[in-house]
């Protein structure tokens, strides 16, 4: 069992795009040579922003709901496992349905594989490989107390709204408590009249929906926002 | 004549670099390791703790080492995949002799025969042209034991003044400035002091890619309220979300520091009491910066007045701070001045020598710190002693059991050594842990120099790009095949532990050196039986020096997770003590054999030196013919000249080939689109690479990473201008022009990406 005091937190604002998580994921004994993490550049032409994508381990996983072969199982401690080999029919329903774009069809094996939160490690109380090595700690595995003490500028969110559907996950996303400034273009910083194009990360809605991340959360402010 | 013996492609076929991936027992999850060896990464100066999984005589993977306090399990992708350098098909398992008839231009030689040939060649050159006709080039990735041995080998065995090391390309500007200002050359604070500061100032350091685990320290400082100021011509990943980004024009750092200091003085954001009590030279420096008004600073640096003022205010009014810099301000013909400028704003703030008040240069190589302390530098003796100082010469001659008169005079820096080869003064060369045809600037000149040698012997575990010019190549050891110490980024001496034996005919580097000494019939002082024995002599040799290691033992290192030097073995009255090491420099009461209680700094009066750090433009500034600035640096997945990392498949795939980074505004004016082939040309040479069009770089500057060899090497373009004090080359600025290439370069169809 993964100890219920330990949680997985992702903070994309810390990510430096080094791919250490991807490289280490491929060293995990349960899927050696096949990293299950994707590291995405948001828009390399305009920013060095990257974000690691690990499985969010949904409370009610869409991937499992849409699986016609009932191949995707969630363990009692909330970890959604890779598809079971004897059952998976490689139909890719899960790949298409996942709201976070996590599962990948490995055509070599005719099997859906995805992040299982390093179950071989976490079920023994160790940290997942990616969160252990991550040099920026954009991927963090620890207790609620630790995250509150170490990261007062941001707060964990684990409810995400897709249209009318609310998805609650085991993995938390760290979002800024206040707005923050991002540097997008050197020329903007060179110009005395501007201190850099601003991209405001604001959470919409009243206090009751504060923890719900919506598609409009990354609302650009003013001219020069990321397109 | 040391010429490349075969076609480049044929050498590549036999010796690589080939990109290798995990296979066999390294891929089979069912294979359990026989043991885990606690050691450190073989690459950068952070020296992350790591556990290597060993099966038989093979490293088959890694396990994070979370107890090691500096990285707590964190690793960059190089650390994660570093295990793949072992059991590599390119590994040199035999000594090689140049033989243009053999496949790849080299034939295997019995080890003893190769050693005899090396000794005879050294003997011949030295008896015909004198001892100083033979030179040695070494490196800062060697353990401290090996660095110490190399210095002793050159001075005692070869009796040549000509030894220098690749830290010349790395640490020397910071080292020279630190010695001038503080009297000691070491990061002043442990990294834990970064967390809890008001302001973190990062100048010319792409921390996310070159010192990745330091990122967490910076982010953690920010979580606790620190403002992060980043000065860089590029929005590197650490700059992306910083609080203040100063987009400096390459080569203008001294001007920025002068402008900031001027504002600090004007607004009285300086620590008068600290300046008066603990420093000398402030008034002259204050006078020197008076001309650096915000307007003038902005004009020169390319940073707006408003941002300069903001930076000065944050820095000036902070209660605690940590300033870090790296090669970005150091790789200049005014590198020492840039570093002195940084030190001046630290000294004026009074924020150094206590918790959360810190200053450090970020070392590049594994042993960038230890490798610059114990005598492989051209002017240095162990314990950070000076070869030109009579007292220091006497002490070391005593330890080495030689007549002081036989100790050579100081030599010359690595690039000057090349010029001496070119001039016919140096006829023979031994290199270890140095790949000059990739790493030195203007490398067409370097290749011509190597071709002029009568005899060249290279020691390496792979056939690096320079070893292709060698007469004899001796198969050396990987980091995991030997033990020894290195001194990491904070000045903490740590222990590298042996995981496996050398394969085939490969030998531990220190044995090779001693075998050469033996074959020369000059074994005096070169008969150690282990790295530990070398370390024990090093402790004695360093005793009483600034870099005092005499109180450090392998056991203490293990017990304390490293020991910070200076760590003396006796107190000021000569009584034996068990010193824990000096975590933070310049604290009251901390060990200081120079000031002896008169003050915190390593000068007889205990006072730090403010030194005027005037700005001057780069040696080769832009003009109508070459209108752009070329700057160079690293990517996270590659290391230095790529001898190791261009052979590790997953790292090659992450960033396969160098690209030219340029701003879309520049790209538009030149009709260049992303991924186009473009040619960059300087007065020294040209290179054709693919474009990467990004807004994250100044429009007047292009960036090319330097890890690749041959036709992909950016050092075909760079200038060999050097700082007059530190002799560091000016990798960070020269004038370049850029155009869209008509077609793909020939190499695109001939070479694999990493070759």
PDB file of C-alpha atoms in Angstrom, chain A residues 11-20 23-24 26-27 29-30 32-33 44-50 121 126-127 129 132-137 149-154 180-187 189-195, chain B residues 26-27 29 53 60 62-64 66 72-77 80-81 83 208 212-213 215-216 219-220 222-223 233 235-237 239-242 245 247 302 304 306-307 636 650-651 654 661 663 665 692-699:
ATOM      1  CA  UNK A  11       4.423  22.306  -9.759  1.00  0.00           C
ATOM      2  CA  UNK A  12       4.975  23.266 -13.408  1.00  0.00           C
ATOM      3  CA  UNK A  13       6.255  26.710 -12.395  1.00  0.00           C
ATOM      4  CA  UNK A  14       9.338  24.958 -10.999  1.00  0.00           C
ATOM      5  CA  UNK A  15       9.952  22.779 -14.061  1.00  0.00           C
ATOM      6  CA  UNK A  16      13.214  23.443 -15.916  1.00  0.00           C
ATOM      7  CA  UNK A  17      12.706  20.973 -18.749  1.00  0.00           C
ATOM      8  CA  UNK A  18      15.771  18.899 -17.918  1.00  0.00           C
ATOM      9  CA  UNK A  19      14.048  15.550 -18.596  1.00  0.00           C
ATOM     10  CA  UNK A  20      15.556  13.972 -15.518  1.00  0.00           C
ATOM     11  CA  UNK A  23      15.201   9.542 -18.054  1.00  0.00           C
ATOM     12  CA  UNK A  24      14.699   8.171 -14.533  1.00  0.00           C
ATOM     13  CA  UNK A  26      12.792   4.589 -17.915  1.00  0.00           C
ATOM     14  CA  UNK A  27      14.967   3.092 -15.162  1.00  0.00           C
ATOM     15  CA  UNK A  29      11.966  -1.887 -12.741  1.00  0.00           C
ATOM     16  CA  UNK A  30       8.321  -2.315 -13.728  1.00  0.00           C
ATOM     17  CA  UNK A  32      12.535  -0.618 -17.749  1.00  0.00           C
ATOM     18  CA  UNK A  33      13.546   1.187 -20.913  1.00  0.00           C
ATOM     19  CA  UNK A  44       9.378  26.653 -27.188  1.00  0.00           C
ATOM     20  CA  UNK A  45       9.439  29.448 -29.750  1.00  0.00           C
ATOM     21  CA  UNK A  46       8.167  31.826 -27.090  1.00  0.00           C
ATOM     22  CA  UNK A  47       9.196  30.345 -23.760  1.00  0.00           C
ATOM     23  CA  UNK A  48      11.353  27.799 -22.012  1.00  0.00           C
ATOM     24  CA  UNK A  49       8.235  26.715 -20.102  1.00  0.00           C
ATOM     25  CA  UNK A  50       7.904  22.972 -19.844  1.00  0.00           C
ATOM     26  CA  UNK A 121       8.521   1.747  -4.971  1.00  0.00           C
ATOM     27  CA  UNK A 126       9.633   4.885  -1.136  1.00  0.00           C
ATOM     28  CA  UNK A 127       9.224   7.924  -3.354  1.00  0.00           C
ATOM     29  CA  UNK A 129      11.687   7.594  -9.173  1.00  0.00           C
ATOM     30  CA  UNK A 132      13.144  11.496  -6.113  1.00  0.00           C
ATOM     31  CA  UNK A 133      15.492  12.697  -8.834  1.00  0.00           C
ATOM     32  CA  UNK A 134      13.667  15.867 -10.013  1.00  0.00           C
ATOM     33  CA  UNK A 135      16.339  18.561  -9.513  1.00  0.00           C
ATOM     34  CA  UNK A 136      13.825  21.417  -9.378  1.00  0.00           C
ATOM     35  CA  UNK A 137      11.363  19.423  -7.258  1.00  0.00           C
ATOM     36  CA  UNK A 149       5.631  24.409   5.145  1.00  0.00           C
ATOM     37  CA  UNK A 150       7.890  24.264   2.105  1.00  0.00           C
ATOM     38  CA  UNK A 151       5.613  25.907  -0.469  1.00  0.00           C
ATOM     39  CA  UNK A 152       3.691  28.788   1.097  1.00  0.00           C
ATOM     40  CA  UNK A 153       3.412  30.620  -2.248  1.00  0.00           C
ATOM     41  CA  UNK A 154       1.218  28.020  -3.847  1.00  0.00           C
ATOM     42  CA  UNK A 180       2.949  35.912 -11.012  1.00  0.00           C
ATOM     43  CA  UNK A 181       4.976  37.425 -13.812  1.00  0.00           C
ATOM     44  CA  UNK A 182       6.508  35.385 -16.526  1.00  0.00           C
ATOM     45  CA  UNK A 183       9.251  36.537 -18.836  1.00  0.00           C
ATOM     46  CA  UNK A 184       8.383  35.722 -22.391  1.00  0.00           C
ATOM     47  CA  UNK A 185      10.542  37.803 -24.682  1.00  0.00           C
ATOM     48  CA  UNK A 186      13.966  39.286 -24.101  1.00  0.00           C
ATOM     49  CA  UNK A 187      13.098  42.348 -26.180  1.00  0.00           C
ATOM     50  CA  UNK A 189      12.652  43.185 -20.911  1.00  0.00           C
ATOM     51  CA  UNK A 190      15.082  45.343 -22.887  1.00  0.00           C
ATOM     52  CA  UNK A 191      12.430  47.989 -23.402  1.00  0.00           C
ATOM     53  CA  UNK A 192      12.379  50.559 -20.644  1.00  0.00           C
ATOM     54  CA  UNK A 193       8.665  51.182 -20.983  1.00  0.00           C
ATOM     55  CA  UNK A 194       7.781  47.613 -20.204  1.00  0.00           C
ATOM     56  CA  UNK A 195       8.906  45.252 -17.505  1.00  0.00           C
TER      57      UNK A 195
ATOM     58  CA  UNK B  26      20.895  -3.461 -17.666  1.00  0.00           C
ATOM     59  CA  UNK B  27      17.423  -3.695 -19.171  1.00  0.00           C
ATOM     60  CA  UNK B  29      14.233  -5.886 -14.432  1.00  0.00           C
ATOM     61  CA  UNK B  53      24.006  -0.881  -8.898  1.00  0.00           C
ATOM     62  CA  UNK B  60      23.917  -1.972 -14.379  1.00  0.00           C
ATOM     63  CA  UNK B  62      21.546   3.427 -10.243  1.00  0.00           C
ATOM     64  CA  UNK B  63      19.518   3.977  -7.131  1.00  0.00           C
ATOM     65  CA  UNK B  64      19.065   7.473  -5.668  1.00  0.00           C
ATOM     66  CA  UNK B  66      18.638  10.211  -0.477  1.00  0.00           C
ATOM     67  CA  UNK B  72      19.045  14.250  -1.260  1.00  0.00           C
ATOM     68  CA  UNK B  73      18.497  11.879  -4.184  1.00  0.00           C
ATOM     69  CA  UNK B  74      18.056  14.560  -6.829  1.00  0.00           C
ATOM     70  CA  UNK B  75      19.902  14.021 -10.104  1.00  0.00           C
ATOM     71  CA  UNK B  76      19.930  15.566 -13.561  1.00  0.00           C
ATOM     72  CA  UNK B  77      19.515  13.367 -16.663  1.00  0.00           C
ATOM     73  CA  UNK B  80      20.533   9.226 -14.162  1.00  0.00           C
ATOM     74  CA  UNK B  81      22.161   7.788 -17.295  1.00  0.00           C
ATOM     75  CA  UNK B  83      25.957   4.295 -15.632  1.00  0.00           C
ATOM     76  CA  UNK B 208      18.860  24.852 -14.588  1.00  0.00           C
ATOM     77  CA  UNK B 212      20.464  21.486 -12.093  1.00  0.00           C
ATOM     78  CA  UNK B 213      20.082  20.478  -8.452  1.00  0.00           C
ATOM     79  CA  UNK B 215      17.561  24.951  -8.873  1.00  0.00           C
ATOM     80  CA  UNK B 216      15.743  23.475  -5.885  1.00  0.00           C
ATOM     81  CA  UNK B 219      13.174  27.815  -5.712  1.00  0.00           C
ATOM     82  CA  UNK B 220      13.136  26.943  -2.023  1.00  0.00           C
ATOM     83  CA  UNK B 222      11.899  31.964  -3.248  1.00  0.00           C
ATOM     84  CA  UNK B 223       9.184  29.947  -1.531  1.00  0.00           C
ATOM     85  CA  UNK B 233      21.407  37.360 -22.359  1.00  0.00           C
ATOM     86  CA  UNK B 235      15.794  33.622 -20.657  1.00  0.00           C
ATOM     87  CA  UNK B 236      17.152  30.347 -19.361  1.00  0.00           C
ATOM     88  CA  UNK B 237      14.760  28.081 -17.453  1.00  0.00           C
ATOM     89  CA  UNK B 239      15.210  33.114 -15.563  1.00  0.00           C
ATOM     90  CA  UNK B 240      11.737  32.291 -16.853  1.00  0.00           C
ATOM     91  CA  UNK B 241       9.969  32.904 -13.585  1.00  0.00           C
ATOM     92  CA  UNK B 242      12.530  35.022 -11.771  1.00  0.00           C
ATOM     93  CA  UNK B 245      15.400  39.543 -15.340  1.00  0.00           C
ATOM     94  CA  UNK B 247      18.880  40.867 -20.282  1.00  0.00           C
ATOM     95  CA  UNK B 302      21.603  46.932 -22.895  1.00  0.00           C
ATOM     96  CA  UNK B 304      16.924  49.489 -19.153  1.00  0.00           C
ATOM     97  CA  UNK B 306      14.510  51.130 -14.616  1.00  0.00           C
ATOM     98  CA  UNK B 307      15.643  47.523 -14.268  1.00  0.00           C
ATOM     99  CA  UNK B 636      21.610  19.935 -19.743  1.00  0.00           C
ATOM    100  CA  UNK B 650      19.322   8.537 -24.089  1.00  0.00           C
ATOM    101  CA  UNK B 651      21.331  11.739 -23.583  1.00  0.00           C
ATOM    102  CA  UNK B 654      17.536  14.429 -25.724  1.00  0.00           C
ATOM    103  CA  UNK B 661      19.585  29.953 -31.157  1.00  0.00           C
ATOM    104  CA  UNK B 663      15.561  35.722 -31.946  1.00  0.00           C
ATOM    105  CA  UNK B 665      13.399  39.576 -35.079  1.00  0.00           C
ATOM    106  CA  UNK B 692      16.285  27.365 -33.415  1.00  0.00           C
ATOM    107  CA  UNK B 693      14.196  30.526 -33.531  1.00  0.00           C
ATOM    108  CA  UNK B 694      13.155  31.574 -30.035  1.00  0.00           C
ATOM    109  CA  UNK B 695      12.194  34.794 -28.299  1.00  0.00           C
ATOM    110  CA  UNK B 696      14.291  33.776 -25.322  1.00  0.00           C
ATOM    111  CA  UNK B 697      17.537  35.351 -26.573  1.00  0.00           C
ATOM    112  CA  UNK B 698      18.620  38.929 -27.267  1.00  0.00           C
ATOM    113  CA  UNK B 699      18.150  39.813 -30.946  1.00  0.00           C
TER     114      UNK B 699
END
